[in-house]
Coordinates of C-alpha atoms and ligand atoms in Angstrom, one line a residue:
X331 CA 10.5 13.3 -23.1
X332 CA 7.1 14.6 -22.1
X333 CA 6.0 17.8 -23.7
X334 CA 4.5 19.8 -20.7
X335 CA 2.2 21.8 -23.1
X336 CA 0.7 18.6 -24.5
X337 CA 0.3 17.2 -21.0
X338 CA -1.5 20.3 -19.8
X339 CA -3.7 20.4 -22.8
X340 CA -4.8 16.8 -22.6
X341 CA -5.3 16.6 -18.8
X342 CA -6.8 20.0 -18.1
X343 CA -9.2 19.9 -21.0
X344 CA -11.7 17.6 -19.2
X345 CA -11.7 19.9 -16.2
X346 CA -12.4 23.0 -18.3
X347 CA -14.9 21.4 -20.6
X348 CA -17.2 19.5 -18.2
X349 CA -19.8 21.0 -16.0
X350 CA -20.1 17.7 -14.2
X351 CA -17.2 17.5 -11.8
X352 CA -17.5 13.7 -11.5
X353 CA -17.1 13.2 -15.2
X354 CA -14.4 15.8 -15.4
X355 CA -12.3 14.1 -12.7
X356 CA -12.8 10.7 -14.3
X357 CA -11.7 11.9 -17.8
X358 CA -8.8 13.8 -16.3
X359 CA -7.6 10.7 -14.5
X360 CA -7.8 8.6 -17.7
X361 CA -5.6 11.3 -19.4
X362 CA -3.2 11.3 -16.5
X363 CA -2.7 7.6 -16.8
X364 CA -0.9 8.1 -20.1
X365 CA 1.8 10.0 -18.1
X366 CA 2.0 8.5 -14.6
X367 CA 0.5 5.9 -12.3
X368 CA -3.1 7.0 -11.5
X369 CA -5.2 4.3 -9.8
X370 CA -7.2 6.8 -7.9
X371 CA -7.9 10.6 -8.0
X372 CA -9.5 12.4 -5.1
X373 CA -10.6 15.9 -4.5
X374 CA -10.9 16.5 -0.8
X375 CA -12.2 19.7 0.7
X376 CA -10.6 21.0 3.9
X377 CA -13.1 21.7 6.7
X378 CA -11.1 23.7 9.3
X379 CA -14.1 24.2 11.6
X380 CA -14.7 20.5 11.7
X381 CA -11.0 19.8 12.0
X382 CA -11.7 17.4 9.2
X383 CA -11.5 16.7 5.5
X384 CA -14.4 16.0 3.2
X385 CA -13.9 13.8 0.1
X386 CA -15.9 15.4 -2.7
X387 CA -14.8 13.1 -5.5
X388 CA -13.1 9.8 -5.4
X389 CA -12.6 8.2 -8.8
X390 CA -10.6 5.0 -8.8
X391 CA -10.1 1.6 -10.4
X392 CA -11.2 -0.3 -7.2
X393 CA -8.9 -1.7 -4.6
X394 CA -6.8 1.0 -3.2
X395 CA -8.6 2.9 -0.4
X396 CA -11.8 2.3 -2.3
X397 CA -14.1 2.3 0.8
X398 CA -11.9 4.5 2.9
X399 CA -12.3 7.7 0.9
X400 CA -16.0 7.2 0.9
X401 CA -18.2 10.2 0.8
X402 CA -18.1 11.2 4.4
X403 CA -16.1 13.5 6.6
X404 CA -12.7 12.3 7.8
X405 CA -11.6 13.5 11.2
X406 CA -8.0 14.6 11.3
X407 CA -6.4 13.5 14.6
X408 CA -5.0 16.1 17.0
X409 CA -1.4 15.1 16.7
X410 CA -1.6 15.3 12.9
X411 CA -3.0 18.7 13.1
X412 CA -0.4 19.8 15.6
X413 CA 2.4 18.6 13.5
X414 CA 0.8 20.2 10.5
X415 CA 0.7 23.6 12.3
X416 CA 4.3 23.2 13.4
X417 CA 5.6 22.7 9.9
X418 CA 3.1 23.8 7.3
X419 CA 2.9 21.4 4.4
X420 CA 4.2 22.6 1.0
X421 CA 1.8 23.5 -1.8
X422 CA 2.6 20.2 -3.5
X423 CA 4.3 17.1 -2.2
X424 CA 5.2 13.5 -3.1
X425 CA 4.2 10.9 -0.5
X426 CA 6.2 7.8 -1.5
X427 CA 6.6 6.6 2.1
X428 CA 3.2 7.2 3.8
X429 CA 4.6 6.5 7.3
X430 CA 6.9 9.5 7.1
X431 CA 4.2 12.0 6.1
X432 CA 2.1 13.8 8.8
X433 CA -1.2 13.0 6.9
X434 CA -0.1 9.9 4.9
X435 CA 0.7 7.9 8.0
X436 CA -2.8 8.4 9.3
X437 CA -4.4 7.1 6.1
X438 CA -2.0 4.2 6.0
X439 CA -2.8 3.3 9.6
X440 CA -6.6 3.3 9.1
X441 CA -6.5 1.6 5.7
X442 CA -3.7 -0.8 6.4
X443 CA -2.5 -0.3 2.9
X444 CA 0.8 1.0 1.4
X445 CA 0.4 3.6 -1.3
X446 CA 2.1 6.5 -3.1
X447 CA 0.5 9.8 -3.4
X448 CA 0.9 13.2 -5.2
X449 CA -0.8 15.9 -3.3
X450 CA -1.5 19.5 -4.4
X451 CA -3.3 22.1 -2.4
X452 CA -6.1 23.9 -4.2
X453 CA -6.7 27.6 -3.3
X454 CA -9.5 30.1 -3.5
X455 CA -8.5 33.8 -2.9
X456 CA -5.2 32.7 -1.6
X457 CA -6.7 30.4 1.0
X458 CA -6.2 26.6 0.8
X459 CA -9.6 25.0 0.5
X460 CA -9.0 21.5 -0.8
X461 CA -6.4 19.0 -2.1
X462 CA -6.2 17.1 -5.3
X463 CA -4.6 13.7 -4.6
X464 CA -3.4 11.2 -7.1
X465 CA -3.1 7.8 -5.5
X466 CA -1.5 4.5 -6.5
X467 CA -0.9 1.2 -4.6
X468 CA 2.6 0.4 -3.3
X469 CA 5.4 2.7 -2.3
X470 CA 7.9 4.7 -4.4
X471 CA 5.7 5.1 -7.4
X472 CA 6.1 8.8 -8.1
X473 CA 9.0 11.0 -9.2
X474 CA 9.6 14.7 -9.0
X475 CA 8.8 14.9 -12.8
X476 CA 5.3 13.5 -12.0
X477 CA 4.8 16.0 -9.3
X478 CA 5.9 18.9 -11.5
X479 CA 3.4 17.8 -14.2
X480 CA 0.5 17.1 -11.7
X481 CA 1.1 20.6 -10.1
X482 CA 0.3 22.2 -13.4
X483 CA -3.4 21.2 -12.8
X484 CA -3.7 23.2 -9.6
X485 CA -5.6 26.1 -11.2
X486 CA -8.0 23.9 -13.4
X487 CA -8.8 21.7 -10.4
X488 CA -9.5 24.8 -8.2
X489 CA -11.8 26.3 -10.8
X490 CA -13.7 23.1 -11.4
X491 CA -14.1 22.6 -7.7
X492 CA -15.3 26.2 -7.3
X493 CA -18.1 25.7 -9.9
X494 CA -19.1 22.5 -8.3
X495 CA -19.4 24.1 -4.8
X496 CA -21.4 26.9 -6.1
X497 CA -23.8 24.4 -7.7
X498 CA -24.0 22.6 -4.4
X499 CA -25.0 25.8 -2.6
X500 CA -27.9 26.2 -5.0
X501 CA -29.0 22.7 -4.4
X502 CA -28.9 23.2 -0.6
X503 CA -30.9 26.3 -1.0
X504 CA -33.5 24.6 -3.1
X505 CA -33.8 21.8 -0.5
X506 CA -34.3 24.3 2.3
X507 CA -37.1 25.8 0.3
X508 CA -38.7 22.4 -0.5
X509 CA -38.0 21.4 3.1
X510 CA -37.4 17.9 1.8
X511 CA -36.3 15.7 4.7
X512 CA -34.7 12.3 3.9
X513 CA -37.3 9.6 4.2
X514 CA -35.8 6.6 6.1
X515 CA -39.1 4.7 6.6
X516 CA -38.2 2.1 3.9
X517 CA -34.7 1.6 5.4
X518 CA -31.5 3.5 4.7
X519 CA -28.5 2.9 2.4
X520 CA -25.3 1.8 4.2
X521 CA -23.5 4.8 2.7
X522 CA -25.9 7.1 4.5
X523 CA -24.9 5.8 7.9
X524 CA -22.3 8.2 9.1
X525 CA -19.2 6.4 10.2
X526 CA -19.8 3.3 8.0
X527 CA -16.2 3.4 6.7
X528 CA -14.7 4.5 10.1
X529 CA -16.0 3.9 13.6
X530 CA -18.8 1.6 12.2
X531 CA -16.6 -0.1 9.6
X532 CA -16.8 -3.5 11.4
X533 CA -20.6 -3.1 11.8
X534 CA -20.9 -2.2 8.1
X535 CA -18.9 -5.3 7.1
X536 CA -21.3 -7.5 9.2
X537 CA -24.3 -5.8 7.7
X538 CA -23.0 -6.5 4.2
X539 CA -22.5 -10.2 5.1
X540 CA -25.9 -10.8 6.7
X541 CA -28.2 -8.5 4.8
X542 CA -28.8 -10.7 1.8
X543 CA -29.6 -13.7 3.9
X544 CA -32.8 -14.3 5.7
X545 CA -31.3 -15.1 9.1
X546 CA -32.5 -13.3 12.2
X547 CA -30.2 -10.5 13.4
X548 CA -29.7 -9.4 17.0
X549 CA -28.4 -5.8 17.3
X550 CA -27.2 -4.7 20.7
X551 CA -25.8 -1.5 21.9
X552 CA -26.5 1.3 24.3
X553 CA -29.5 3.5 23.8
X554 CA -29.2 6.0 21.0
X555 CA -26.3 4.4 19.2
X556 CA -28.2 3.8 15.9
X557 CA -29.8 0.4 16.3
X558 CA -32.9 1.3 14.4
X559 CA -30.8 2.9 11.7
X560 CA -28.7 -0.2 11.3
X561 CA -31.8 -2.4 11.1
X562 CA -33.0 -0.1 8.3
X563 CA -29.8 -0.7 6.4
X564 CA -30.1 -4.4 6.7
X565 CA -33.6 -4.2 5.2
X566 CA -32.5 -1.9 2.4
X567 CA -29.7 -4.2 1.5
X568 CA -31.7 -7.4 1.6
X569 CA -33.7 -9.0 -1.1
X570 CA -36.8 -7.8 0.7
X571 CA -36.0 -4.1 0.1
X572 CA -39.2 -3.6 -1.9
X573 CA -41.3 -5.1 0.8
X574 CA -42.4 -3.3 4.0
X575 CA -40.0 -2.4 6.9
X576 CA -42.1 -2.4 10.1
X577 CA -40.6 -1.1 13.4
X578 CA -42.0 -2.1 16.7
X579 CA -40.8 -0.6 20.0
X580 CA -41.7 -3.5 22.3
X581 CA -41.2 -1.4 25.4
X582 CA -43.7 1.3 24.2
X583 CA -46.8 -0.9 23.7
X584 CA -49.1 -1.2 26.7
X585 CA -48.8 -4.7 28.1
X586 CA -52.4 -5.6 27.5
X587 CA -52.2 -4.7 23.8
X588 CA -48.8 -6.3 22.8
X589 CA -50.5 -9.5 21.7
X590 CA -53.0 -7.9 19.3
X591 CA -50.5 -5.2 18.2
X592 CA -48.0 -7.9 17.1
X593 CA -50.3 -10.6 15.8
X594 CA -53.6 -8.8 15.1
X595 CA -57.1 -9.8 16.2
X596 CA -60.3 -11.1 14.9
X597 CA -63.5 -9.2 15.1
X598 CA -65.1 -9.6 18.6
X599 CA -61.9 -11.2 20.0
X600 CA -62.2 -8.9 23.0
X601 CA -64.2 -5.9 24.1
X602 CA -63.4 -3.1 21.7
X603 CA -62.3 -5.4 18.9
X604 CA -65.1 -4.2 16.6
X605 CA -63.3 -5.1 13.3
X606 CA -60.7 -7.6 12.3
X607 CA -57.2 -6.0 12.4
X608 CA -53.8 -7.0 11.0
X609 CA -50.9 -7.0 13.5
X610 CA -47.4 -5.7 12.8
X611 CA -46.2 -9.2 11.7
X612 CA -48.8 -9.4 9.0
X613 CA -48.1 -5.9 7.9
X614 CA -44.4 -6.9 7.5
X615 CA -45.3 -9.8 5.2
X616 CA -42.6 -10.2 2.6
X617 CA -40.5 -7.6 4.3
X618 CA -38.7 -7.0 7.6
X619 CA -40.0 -6.6 11.1
X620 CA -37.7 -4.7 13.5
X621 CA -38.5 -5.6 17.1
X622 CA -36.7 -2.9 19.2
X623 CA -36.3 -3.4 23.0
X624 CA -36.9 -7.1 22.8
X625 CA -35.8 -7.4 26.4
X626 CA -39.1 -5.7 27.4
X627 CA -41.3 -8.5 26.2
X628 CA -43.3 -10.3 28.9
X629 CA -42.8 -14.1 29.2
X630 CA -46.1 -15.0 27.5
X631 CA -45.3 -12.9 24.4
X632 CA -41.8 -14.4 24.4
X633 CA -43.4 -17.9 24.1
X634 CA -45.5 -16.7 21.2
X635 CA -42.5 -15.1 19.5
X636 CA -40.5 -18.3 19.9
X637 CA -43.3 -20.1 18.1
X638 CA -43.4 -17.6 15.3
X639 CA -39.6 -18.1 14.8
X640 CA -39.9 -21.9 14.9
X641 CA -42.9 -22.3 12.6
X642 CA -43.1 -19.0 10.8
X643 CA -46.8 -18.9 11.5
X644 CA -48.9 -16.5 13.6
X645 CA -52.4 -16.7 14.9
X646 CA -54.5 -13.5 15.4
X647 CA -56.0 -13.0 18.8
X648 CA -59.4 -14.8 18.8
X649 CA -58.5 -16.6 15.5
X650 CA -58.2 -20.3 14.9
X651 CA -56.4 -20.4 11.6
X652 CA -52.6 -20.1 11.5
X653 CA -51.3 -17.6 9.0
X654 CA -48.1 -18.4 7.2
X655 CA -45.4 -15.7 7.6
X656 CA -42.6 -14.7 5.2
X657 CA -40.9 -12.1 7.3
X658 CA -37.3 -11.3 8.2
X659 CA -36.8 -10.7 11.9
X660 CA -34.3 -8.2 13.2
X661 CA -34.3 -7.5 16.9
X662 CA -32.5 -5.0 19.1
X663 CA -31.8 -4.5 22.8
X664 CA -29.7 -2.2 25.0
X665 CA -29.9 -4.8 27.8
X666 CA -27.7 -7.8 28.5
X667 CA -30.0 -10.7 27.4
X668 CA -27.6 -13.3 28.7
X669 CA -27.8 -11.8 32.2
X670 CA -31.6 -11.6 31.8
X671 CA -31.6 -15.3 31.0
X672 CA -29.6 -16.1 34.2
X673 CA -32.1 -14.0 36.2
X674 CA -35.0 -15.9 34.6
X675 CA -36.4 -12.7 32.9
X676 CA -35.7 -13.9 29.3
X677 CA -36.2 -17.3 27.8
X678 CA -33.0 -19.1 26.9
X679 CA -34.6 -20.9 23.9
X680 CA -35.7 -17.6 22.5
X681 CA -32.3 -16.1 22.9
X682 CA -30.8 -19.0 21.0
X683 CA -33.3 -18.4 18.2
X684 CA -32.6 -14.7 17.8
X685 CA -28.9 -14.8 18.6
X686 CA -28.0 -16.3 15.2
X687 CA -26.1 -13.3 14.0
X688 CA -25.2 -10.7 16.7
X689 CA -24.1 -7.2 15.8
X690 CA -22.8 -5.0 18.6
X691 CA -22.8 -1.3 17.9
X692 CA -20.0 0.5 19.8
X693 CA -21.0 3.6 21.8
X694 CA -20.1 7.0 20.5
X695 CA -17.3 7.5 23.1
X696 CA -15.5 4.6 21.5
X697 CA -15.6 6.1 18.0
X698 CA -15.0 9.8 18.6
X699 CA -13.5 10.1 15.1
X700 CA -17.0 9.9 13.8
X701 CA -18.1 13.0 15.7
X702 CA -17.1 15.7 13.1
X703 CA -19.0 13.8 10.4
X704 CA -22.0 13.4 12.6
X705 CA -22.0 17.0 13.6
X706 CA -21.8 18.1 10.0
X707 CA -24.6 15.7 9.0
X708 CA -26.9 16.9 11.8
X709 CA -26.2 20.6 11.1
X710 CA -27.3 20.0 7.5
X711 CA -30.2 17.9 8.4
X712 CA -31.6 20.1 11.2
X713 CA -31.0 23.3 9.4
X714 CA -33.2 21.9 6.6
X715 CA -35.9 20.8 9.0
X716 CA -35.8 24.1 10.9
X717 CA -35.6 26.1 7.6
X718 CA -32.4 27.8 8.6
X719 CA -30.4 29.4 5.8
X720 CA -27.6 30.1 5.3
X721 CA -26.4 27.1 7.3
X722 CA -24.4 28.5 10.2
X723 CA -20.7 27.8 10.6
X724 CA -19.1 26.1 13.6
X725 CA -17.2 28.1 16.2
X726 CA -13.4 27.6 16.5
X727 CA -13.3 25.3 19.5
X728 CA -16.7 23.6 19.1
X729 CA -15.5 20.3 17.6
X730 CA -12.7 19.8 20.1
X731 CA -15.2 20.5 22.9
X732 CA -17.7 18.0 21.4
X733 CA -15.1 15.4 21.0
X734 CA -14.0 15.8 24.6
X735 CA -17.4 15.0 25.9
X736 CA -18.3 11.4 26.8
X737 CA -21.8 11.2 25.2
X738 CA -23.7 8.9 27.6
X739 CA -26.8 9.4 25.4
X740 CA -24.8 8.6 22.3
X741 CA -25.7 9.8 18.8
X742 CA -29.2 10.8 19.8
X743 CA -27.8 13.1 22.5
X744 CA -25.4 14.6 19.9
X745 CA -28.2 15.1 17.5
X746 CA -30.3 16.9 20.1
X747 CA -27.3 19.0 21.1
X748 CA -26.9 20.2 17.5
X749 CA -30.6 20.9 17.2
X750 CA -30.7 22.9 20.5
X751 CA -27.7 24.9 19.4
X752 CA -29.3 25.7 16.0
X753 CA -32.4 26.9 17.8
X754 CA -30.6 29.2 20.3
X755 CA -27.9 30.3 17.9
X756 CA -29.4 30.2 14.3
X757 CA -27.0 32.7 12.9
X758 CA -23.9 31.0 14.2
X759 CA -21.1 30.5 14.7
X760 CA -22.3 27.5 16.6
X761 CA -20.3 27.5 19.9
X762 CA -22.3 25.0 22.0
X763 CA -21.7 27.3 25.0
X764 CA -25.0 26.4 26.6
X765 CA -24.4 22.7 26.0
X766 CA -21.1 23.1 27.8
X767 CA -22.8 24.6 30.8
X768 CA -25.3 21.8 31.1
X769 CA -23.2 18.8 30.2
X770 CA -19.9 19.0 31.9
X771 CA -21.0 17.2 35.0
X772 CA -19.1 13.9 35.3
X773 CA -20.8 11.6 32.8
X774 CA -21.6 8.9 35.3
X775 CA -23.2 6.4 32.9
X776 CA -20.3 6.4 30.5
X777 CA -17.8 5.6 33.3
X778 CA -19.8 2.7 34.7
X779 CA -17.9 -0.5 34.6
X780 CA -14.6 1.1 33.6
X781 CA -11.4 0.5 35.4
X782 CA -10.6 3.4 37.7
X783 CA -7.1 3.8 36.3
X784 CA -7.1 4.5 32.6
X785 CA -4.2 3.5 30.4
X786 CA -2.6 5.8 27.9
X787 CA -3.6 5.1 24.3
X788 CA -0.2 3.8 23.5
X789 CA -0.2 1.4 26.5
X790 CA -3.7 0.3 25.5
X791 CA -2.6 -0.3 22.0
X792 CA 0.5 -2.2 23.1
X793 CA -1.6 -4.4 25.4
X794 CA -4.0 -5.1 22.6
X795 CA -1.3 -6.0 20.0
X796 CA 0.4 -8.3 22.6
X797 CA -2.9 -10.0 23.2
X798 CA -3.3 -10.6 19.5
X799 CA 0.3 -11.9 19.3
X800 CA -0.4 -14.2 22.3
X801 CA -3.4 -15.6 20.4
X802 CA -1.4 -16.3 17.3
X803 CA 1.6 -17.6 19.1
X804 CA 3.6 -14.7 17.9
X805 CA 2.7 -15.0 14.2
X806 CA 2.3 -11.6 12.6
X807 CA 1.4 -12.2 9.0
X808 CA -0.6 -14.9 7.1
X809 CA -4.2 -16.1 7.5
X810 CA -3.6 -16.9 11.2
X811 CA -1.5 -14.0 12.0
X812 CA -2.0 -11.1 14.4
X813 CA -2.3 -8.6 11.5
X814 CA -5.3 -10.4 10.2
X815 CA -7.0 -10.4 13.6
X816 CA -6.4 -6.7 14.1
X817 CA -7.5 -6.0 10.5
X818 CA -4.3 -4.2 9.5
X819 CA -1.5 -4.8 6.9
X820 CA 1.4 -6.9 8.4
X821 CA 3.8 -4.0 7.5
X822 CA 1.6 -1.5 9.4
X823 CA 1.6 -3.9 12.4
X824 CA 5.4 -4.2 12.2
X825 CA 5.8 -0.4 12.0
X826 CA 3.4 0.0 15.0
X827 CA 5.4 -2.6 17.0
X828 CA 8.6 -0.8 16.3
X829 CA 7.0 2.5 17.4
X830 CA 5.6 1.0 20.5
X831 CA 8.8 -0.9 21.2
X832 CA 7.2 -4.3 21.2
X833 CA 10.1 -6.7 20.6
X834 CA 9.8 -9.0 17.6
X835 CA 11.9 -11.4 19.7
X836 CA 8.8 -11.8 21.9
X837 CA 7.0 -13.2 18.9
X838 CA 10.0 -15.4 18.0
X839 CA 10.4 -16.6 21.7
X840 CA 6.7 -17.6 21.7
X841 CA 7.2 -19.7 18.5
X842 CA 10.4 -21.3 19.8
X843 CA 8.8 -22.0 23.2
X844 CA 6.0 -24.1 21.5
Ligands
ATP1919 N1 -24.4 6.6 12.3 C1 -25.4 7.4 12.2 N2 -25.5 8.3 11.2 C2 -26.5 9.1 11.1 N3 -27.5 9.3 12.1 C3 -27.4 8.5 13.1 C4 -26.4 7.5 13.3 N4 -26.5 6.8 14.4 C5 -27.6 7.3 15.0 N5 -28.2 8.3 14.2 C6 -29.3 9.1 14.5 O1 -29.4 9.1 16.0 C7 -30.8 8.9 16.4 C8 -30.9 7.7 17.3 O2 -30.6 6.5 16.4 P1 -31.5 5.2 16.6 O3 -33.0 5.5 16.9 O4 -31.3 4.4 15.4 O5 -30.8 4.6 17.9 P2 -31.3 3.4 18.8 O6 -30.0 2.7 19.2 O7 -32.3 2.5 18.0 O8 -32.0 4.1 20.0 P3 -32.9 3.4 21.1 O9 -31.9 2.6 22.0 O10 -33.4 4.5 21.9 O11 -33.9 2.6 20.5 C9 -31.6 8.9 15.1 O12 -32.1 10.1 14.8 C10 -30.6 8.4 14.1 O13 -31.0 8.9 12.8

């Protein structure tokens, strides 16, 4: 028999005794482990204006959801919110079958993992502001007794969170006064890229794979999707992180200067070359050079670049001695280089050289779930640089409106929209009403190349799952199964197939037909 008083004393003590919320939660979880399964403990703040939830703390043993509940805003989908409104969730609940819970099912879907959960809402002045969630792998791990005990921590969690949030307000204020902007010149940590565990999860996985190697990387994606940011993350995660990270926009350098800009020149090499000058390649020595808009390079420079890639040597303009290079090359383009090769505008041999490890960044309209986190990030960032305090709140419909828009200019356009809104409406609430007026023309660019008849999401999902099943001859699980291709748990895929009425017999027929 558990003595509730002893339980409360042991598990609430760390929350009352620690000013550092991270340490408090870690110690509390260790104490909880003596009474119930506790592989992870999260404190997640509710952000009604962003229609999202913000993980504040995620203490865990590794494994379960370890990268999902990363420190970024999680967008709550509309149907979850609707269901939530229809039948408000109780103050405390057990989730032993995530697929039956209006929030649990969503986490199960995006993580592809089964889990059990105890969830308690935390309140301030009678308003729900956050949840404390105890998480453990596999289903059916918690009992009503566990929930009754865990619910006793509602008050201590709420108080500890309140202190933490007050501390954060003070830090934000100090930052505004210091006007400290984040310096991304030396690259950026993967965790700072918004969406790294959601819409850019695949991209983040690729970055993790390739960053420690020295292979060239070709990043492609529409303009403003974050290509430069991604190249910065590759540098920061590479062994060259202490070396320079040099960015070159190949399209922005006048044609006549590209040569000397990239490779440098000797004194007297041409009129105006009054001193010897190092080019961008030399300045990137022992670091990374990021060649943006590589498709803009003229044929003669393409030849020189090919030689650099082949021999890892450069020659300054007017020089005769080759200089040995130790540089990692990352290139980016928003153009289709294969088409350019067909048209004779880009060298095929150069494409082969740079296309060793391609990373395609999806446009913002294909990862709308990242929008709340991006908006939040830009409001914080731009309020800092514009010295706006207090940081204005978002208007009621703002997020839904921003998520409905097609963003032909991608993340940069969203960033600019936030900045414009902060300038015209610095006291808030931020309604984006002027943006609405200028942007609701049909977003032509975003529609280009799309079929005129759009499928419903369910139809699209069915078609996609069936394509994967076709590829695997109907196999669902195992290393060659459809679940692996689709990056989900086999049980999640089976549940999805039941929901979408995709017959399992289809899978079996395929196997029998072989
Ligand atoms: N995932 C992200 N998280 C945070 N900021 C982002 C993200 N993606 C893009 N941004 C911001 O959006 C702006 C545009 O990003 P970036 O310059 O990396 O895009 P790009 O694809 O290189 O653009 P271009 O095609 O014009 O060269 C930058 O201010 C960048 O910091």
